[in-house]
Every structure is written in C-alpha cells, then in structure tokens.
Short mmCIF file of C-alpha atoms in Angstrom, two decimals:
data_model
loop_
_atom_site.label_atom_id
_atom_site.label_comp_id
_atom_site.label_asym_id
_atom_site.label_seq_id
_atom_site.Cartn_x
_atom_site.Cartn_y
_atom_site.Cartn_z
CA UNK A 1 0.00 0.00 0.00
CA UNK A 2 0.88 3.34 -1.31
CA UNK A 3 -0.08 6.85 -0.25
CA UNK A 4 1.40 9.73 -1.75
CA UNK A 5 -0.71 12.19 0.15
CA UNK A 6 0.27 14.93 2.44
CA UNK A 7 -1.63 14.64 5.52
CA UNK A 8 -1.45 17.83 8.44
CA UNK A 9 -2.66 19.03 11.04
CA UNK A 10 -1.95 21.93 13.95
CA UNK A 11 -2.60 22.12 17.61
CA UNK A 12 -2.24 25.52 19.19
CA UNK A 13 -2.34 26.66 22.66
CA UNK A 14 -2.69 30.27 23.99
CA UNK A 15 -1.02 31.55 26.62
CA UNK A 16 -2.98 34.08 29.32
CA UNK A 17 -1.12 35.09 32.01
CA UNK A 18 -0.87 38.30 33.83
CA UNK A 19 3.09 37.56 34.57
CA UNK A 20 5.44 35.83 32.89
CA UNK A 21 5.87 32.07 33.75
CA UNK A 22 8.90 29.94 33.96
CA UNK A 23 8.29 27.24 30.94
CA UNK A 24 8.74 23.51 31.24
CA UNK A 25 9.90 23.60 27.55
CA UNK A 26 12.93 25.13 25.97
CA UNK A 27 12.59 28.74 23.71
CA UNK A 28 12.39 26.37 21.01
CA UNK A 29 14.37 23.11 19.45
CA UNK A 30 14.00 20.48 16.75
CA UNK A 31 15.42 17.25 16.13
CA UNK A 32 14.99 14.60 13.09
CA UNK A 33 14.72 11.56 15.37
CA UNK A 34 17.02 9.18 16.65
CA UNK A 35 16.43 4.85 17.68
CA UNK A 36 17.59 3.22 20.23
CA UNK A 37 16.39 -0.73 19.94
CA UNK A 38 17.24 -4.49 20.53
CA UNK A 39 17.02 -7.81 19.75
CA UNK A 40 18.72 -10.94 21.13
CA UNK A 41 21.21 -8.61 22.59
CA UNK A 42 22.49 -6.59 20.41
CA UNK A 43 21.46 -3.21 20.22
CA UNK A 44 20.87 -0.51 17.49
CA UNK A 45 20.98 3.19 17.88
CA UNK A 46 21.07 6.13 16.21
CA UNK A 47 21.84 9.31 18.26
CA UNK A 48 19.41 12.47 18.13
CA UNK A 49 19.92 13.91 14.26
CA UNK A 50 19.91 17.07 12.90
CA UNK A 51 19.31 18.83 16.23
CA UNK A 52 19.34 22.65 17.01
CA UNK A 53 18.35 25.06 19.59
CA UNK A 54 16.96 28.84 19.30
CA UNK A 55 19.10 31.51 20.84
CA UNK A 56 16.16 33.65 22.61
CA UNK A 57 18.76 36.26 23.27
CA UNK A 58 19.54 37.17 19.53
CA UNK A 59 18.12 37.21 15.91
CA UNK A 60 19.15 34.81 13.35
CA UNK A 61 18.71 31.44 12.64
CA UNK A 62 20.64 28.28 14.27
CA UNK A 63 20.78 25.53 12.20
CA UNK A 64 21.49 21.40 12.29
CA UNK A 65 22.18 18.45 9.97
CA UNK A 66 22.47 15.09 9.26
CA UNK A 67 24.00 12.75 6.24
CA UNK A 68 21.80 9.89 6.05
CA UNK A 69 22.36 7.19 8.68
CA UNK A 70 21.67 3.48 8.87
CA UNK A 71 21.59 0.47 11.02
CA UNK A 72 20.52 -3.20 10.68
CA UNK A 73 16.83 -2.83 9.91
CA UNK A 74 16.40 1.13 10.05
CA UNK A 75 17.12 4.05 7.37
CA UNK A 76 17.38 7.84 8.29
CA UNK A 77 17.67 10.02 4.70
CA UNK A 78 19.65 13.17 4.83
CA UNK A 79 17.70 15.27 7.61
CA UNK A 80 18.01 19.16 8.64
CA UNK A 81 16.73 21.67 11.26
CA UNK A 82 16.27 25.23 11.61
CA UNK A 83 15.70 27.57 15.14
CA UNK A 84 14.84 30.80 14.27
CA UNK A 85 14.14 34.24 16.67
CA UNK A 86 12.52 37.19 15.11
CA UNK A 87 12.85 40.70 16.60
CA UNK A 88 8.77 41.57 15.31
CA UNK A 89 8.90 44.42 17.48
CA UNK A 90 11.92 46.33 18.75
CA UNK A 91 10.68 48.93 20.77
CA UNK A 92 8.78 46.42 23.10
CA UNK A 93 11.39 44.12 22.48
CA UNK A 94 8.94 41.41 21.17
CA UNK A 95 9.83 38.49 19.50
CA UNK A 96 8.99 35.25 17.54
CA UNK A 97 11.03 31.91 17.11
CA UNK A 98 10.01 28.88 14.84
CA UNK A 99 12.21 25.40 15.32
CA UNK A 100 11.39 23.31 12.40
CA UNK A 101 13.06 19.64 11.61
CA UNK A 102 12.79 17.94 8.27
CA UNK A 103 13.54 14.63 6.44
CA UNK A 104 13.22 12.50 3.83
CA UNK A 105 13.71 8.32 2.80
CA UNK A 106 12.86 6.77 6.08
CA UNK A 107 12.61 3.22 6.09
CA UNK A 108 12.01 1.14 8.47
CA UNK A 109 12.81 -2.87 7.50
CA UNK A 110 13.50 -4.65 10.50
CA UNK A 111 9.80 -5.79 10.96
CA UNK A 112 10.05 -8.03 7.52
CA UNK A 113 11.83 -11.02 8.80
CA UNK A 114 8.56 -11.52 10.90
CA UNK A 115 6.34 -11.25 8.03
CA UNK A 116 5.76 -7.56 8.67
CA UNK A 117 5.53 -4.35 6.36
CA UNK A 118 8.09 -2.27 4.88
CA UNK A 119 7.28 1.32 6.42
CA UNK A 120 8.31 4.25 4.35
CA UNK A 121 8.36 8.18 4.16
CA UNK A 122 8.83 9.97 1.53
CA UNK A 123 9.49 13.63 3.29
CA UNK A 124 8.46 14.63 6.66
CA UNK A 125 8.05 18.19 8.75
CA UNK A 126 7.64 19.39 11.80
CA UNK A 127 7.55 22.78 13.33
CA UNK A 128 6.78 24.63 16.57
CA UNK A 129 6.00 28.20 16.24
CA UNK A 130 5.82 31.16 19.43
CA UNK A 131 4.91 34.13 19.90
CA UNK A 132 4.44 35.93 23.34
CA UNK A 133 0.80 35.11 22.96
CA UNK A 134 1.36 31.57 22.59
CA UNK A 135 2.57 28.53 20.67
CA UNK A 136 1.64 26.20 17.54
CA UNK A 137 2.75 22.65 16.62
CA UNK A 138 2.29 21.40 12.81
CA UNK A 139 3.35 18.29 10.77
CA UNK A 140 3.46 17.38 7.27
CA UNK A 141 4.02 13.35 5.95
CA UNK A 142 4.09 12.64 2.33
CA UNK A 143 5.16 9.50 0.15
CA UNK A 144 4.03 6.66 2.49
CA UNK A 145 3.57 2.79 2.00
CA UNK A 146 3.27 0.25 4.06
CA UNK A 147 1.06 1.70 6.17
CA UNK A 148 -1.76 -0.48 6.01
CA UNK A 149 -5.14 0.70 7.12
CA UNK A 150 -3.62 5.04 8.32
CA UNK A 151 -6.37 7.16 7.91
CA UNK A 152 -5.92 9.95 5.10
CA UNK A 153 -6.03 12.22 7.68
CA UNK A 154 -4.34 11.42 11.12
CA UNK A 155 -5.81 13.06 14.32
CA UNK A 156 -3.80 13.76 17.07
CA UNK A 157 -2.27 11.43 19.11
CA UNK A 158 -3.46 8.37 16.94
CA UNK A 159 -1.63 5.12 17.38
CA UNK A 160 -1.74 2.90 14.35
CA UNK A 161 -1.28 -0.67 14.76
CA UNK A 162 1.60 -2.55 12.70
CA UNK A 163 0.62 -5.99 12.06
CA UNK A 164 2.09 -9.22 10.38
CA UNK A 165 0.52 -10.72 7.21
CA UNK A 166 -1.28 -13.27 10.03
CA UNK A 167 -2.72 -10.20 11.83
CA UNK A 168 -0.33 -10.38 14.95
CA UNK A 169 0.51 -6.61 15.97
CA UNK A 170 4.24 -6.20 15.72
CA UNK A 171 4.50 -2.66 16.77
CA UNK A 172 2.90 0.35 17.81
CA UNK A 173 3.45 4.05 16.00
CA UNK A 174 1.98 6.98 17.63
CA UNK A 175 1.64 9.71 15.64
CA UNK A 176 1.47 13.28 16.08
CA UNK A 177 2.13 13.35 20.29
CA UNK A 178 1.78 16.83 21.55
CA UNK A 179 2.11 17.70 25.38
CA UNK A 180 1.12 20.47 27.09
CA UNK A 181 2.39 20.99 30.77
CA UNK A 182 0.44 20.72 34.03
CA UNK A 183 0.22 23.34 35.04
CA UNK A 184 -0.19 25.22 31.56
CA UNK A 185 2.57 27.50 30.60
CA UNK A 186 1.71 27.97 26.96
CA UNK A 187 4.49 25.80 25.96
CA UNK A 188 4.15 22.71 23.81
CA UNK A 189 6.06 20.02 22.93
CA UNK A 190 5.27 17.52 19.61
CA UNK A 191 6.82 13.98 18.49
CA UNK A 192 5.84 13.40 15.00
CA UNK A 193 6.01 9.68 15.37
CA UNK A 194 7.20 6.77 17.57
CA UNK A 195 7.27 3.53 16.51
CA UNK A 196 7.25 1.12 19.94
CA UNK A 197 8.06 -2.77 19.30
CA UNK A 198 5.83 -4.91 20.69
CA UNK A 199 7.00 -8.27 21.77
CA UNK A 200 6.01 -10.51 19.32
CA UNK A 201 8.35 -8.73 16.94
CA UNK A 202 11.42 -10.23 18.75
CA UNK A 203 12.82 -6.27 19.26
CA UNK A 204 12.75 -3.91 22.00
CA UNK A 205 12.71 -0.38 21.98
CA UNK A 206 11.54 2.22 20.11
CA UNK A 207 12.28 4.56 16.95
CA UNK A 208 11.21 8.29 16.98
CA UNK A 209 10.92 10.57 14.03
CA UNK A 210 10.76 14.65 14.06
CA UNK A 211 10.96 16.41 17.81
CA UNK A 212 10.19 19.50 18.62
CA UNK A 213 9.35 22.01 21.43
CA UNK A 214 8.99 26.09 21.93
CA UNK A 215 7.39 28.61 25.03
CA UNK A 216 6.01 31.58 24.69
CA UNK A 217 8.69 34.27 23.73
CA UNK A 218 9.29 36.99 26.65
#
C-alpha cells in the first residue's frame, strides 16, 4: 500500500497570564529523530539527528544536519533543522522563534523477517512556532507505503497498529504526540512519530521521528 498524500494538522495553545511564567519547555528546538532498539542482545541506535536550539537572546537562525544514517533494519535520509528568533517588534522588544526539523527516505525494515511491512516516508516536517501570545505545533508526511489501514487524515495522538501478514501486531506508532504541561505554561512540545516494538516482533525499543518544542517568547 501506497499513499502519496500529504496529511497535516496543527494544535495551538494560547497563553494568558498576567506575569510571565517559567516554561517547562525550551525557547524552542527540533530534532529529526534518533532509535535506540534491541534484539537478542544486540542493540541498534542512532543518536538524536539534525538537532538545534533557538538563541532567545539574539536574531538569526541556528541551524542542524544530518548525512543519512543506517543500522541493521532502520534508514534515516539526509535530515536538517532550523531555530529561528525574530525581533517583530523592537521597541517592546517582542519576538517570535520557529524550530522546524525535516527529512526525507525513512525506512524502516526490520519488521520483515517476521512477516511484517516495509514502512516508508517519503518527506516529513515538523515545526513549533511562538509568539508571546502563545505557541503552535504542525506536521506534514508525504510519500508513504506500508502503512496499512492510516487514515488519510491522522488526528492527534493516533496510534496505528503494525501488524504481520497473520494479523499479529508487531508494533505500535503513535503519531502526532503533543504535550502540554500541568500546570499550563503555553508551551508545547510535539513527536511526529514513535514507533514502539511490541513483543512478538522479537525487538525492543523504540524509533522516533521529528521532535520539537517552543514557550512563549518573553
């Protein structure tokens, strides 16, 4: 199975305080992904990719990247980030950030020597916007297969089973995990996916692809 469809969505989250508030998330930061997973004792990992942080204190734009990376049963394509602050108005000192990550030719083959799928992505994004009003959280997936049975349009927080050609769930992906803190600060952090082994796939551990996180700016 095939899609070559884009499918998005956003979460937002204002911020209403009468003070500022000391955020449980950083100004803002992205990362491609990174694995860390097992089987029969021997482990595969692939360190945080493409990672970058936003410098609250300046304008510009911070940036990170990755060459493509791979391990036994797991492809990352070439993957990049961005952490921009915006000075939007200097006289009140107000300012923006956005912390996007991006990538492209992930594959994920480790679940075929149990009779599982081949999971694919095209091109993925992921970005976390802030203002001092609040923040916003978006995604973009294109150029999937494999994905048997993913909705055209995936809400938030949905967990899509991956099975075996016998129906046995291999492993879990969540997609689309955004968290807000308790109590609410305004900031928000978002996991575009995380694919979770499940036992009967012989592996341990999990794969994550496209982090990122922002607060309110001052």
């Amino acid at each position: 199975m095939r899609k070559s469809i884009i499918a998005g969505a956003v979460v937002a989250l204002t911020f209403a305080t009468a003070a500022p508030a000391l955020a449980a998330n950083p100004p803002g930061r992205a990362s491609a992904g990174s694995a860390d997973f097992a089987k029969e004792g021997q482990t595969y990992q692939v360190a945080p990719l493409a990672v970058c942080d936003v410098n609250p204190d300046a304008a510009g734009t911070v940036t990170g990247a990755s060459p493509a990376v791979s391990t036994t049963g797991l492809k990352f394509g070439e993957t990049s980030s961005s952490c921009t602050t915006e000075v939007v108005n200097p006289d009140e000192f107000l300012t923006k950030t956005r912390s996007v990550a991006r990538g492209s030719a992930f594959e994920l083959s480790a679940l075929t020597g149990v009779r599982g799928p081949r999971l694919k992505i095209g091109g993925w994004a992921i970005t976390c916007d802030a203002t001092d009003k609040g923040t916003s959280a978006g995604w973009e997936l294109k150029g999937m297969s494999g994905w048997t049975g993913l909705p055209a349009q995936i809400p938030p927080g949905y967990v899509h089973e991956v099975k075996a050609s016998n129906g046995t769930v291999l492993a879990k992906a969540k997609f689309t995990d955004a968290v807000f803190p308790v109590p609410n600060d305004g900031s928000v952090s978002m996991t575009l996916l995380k694919i979770t082994f499940e036992p009967s796939s012989g592996y341990t551990g999990s794969v994550t692809v496209g982090t990122v996180a922002c607060s309110p700016t001052p």
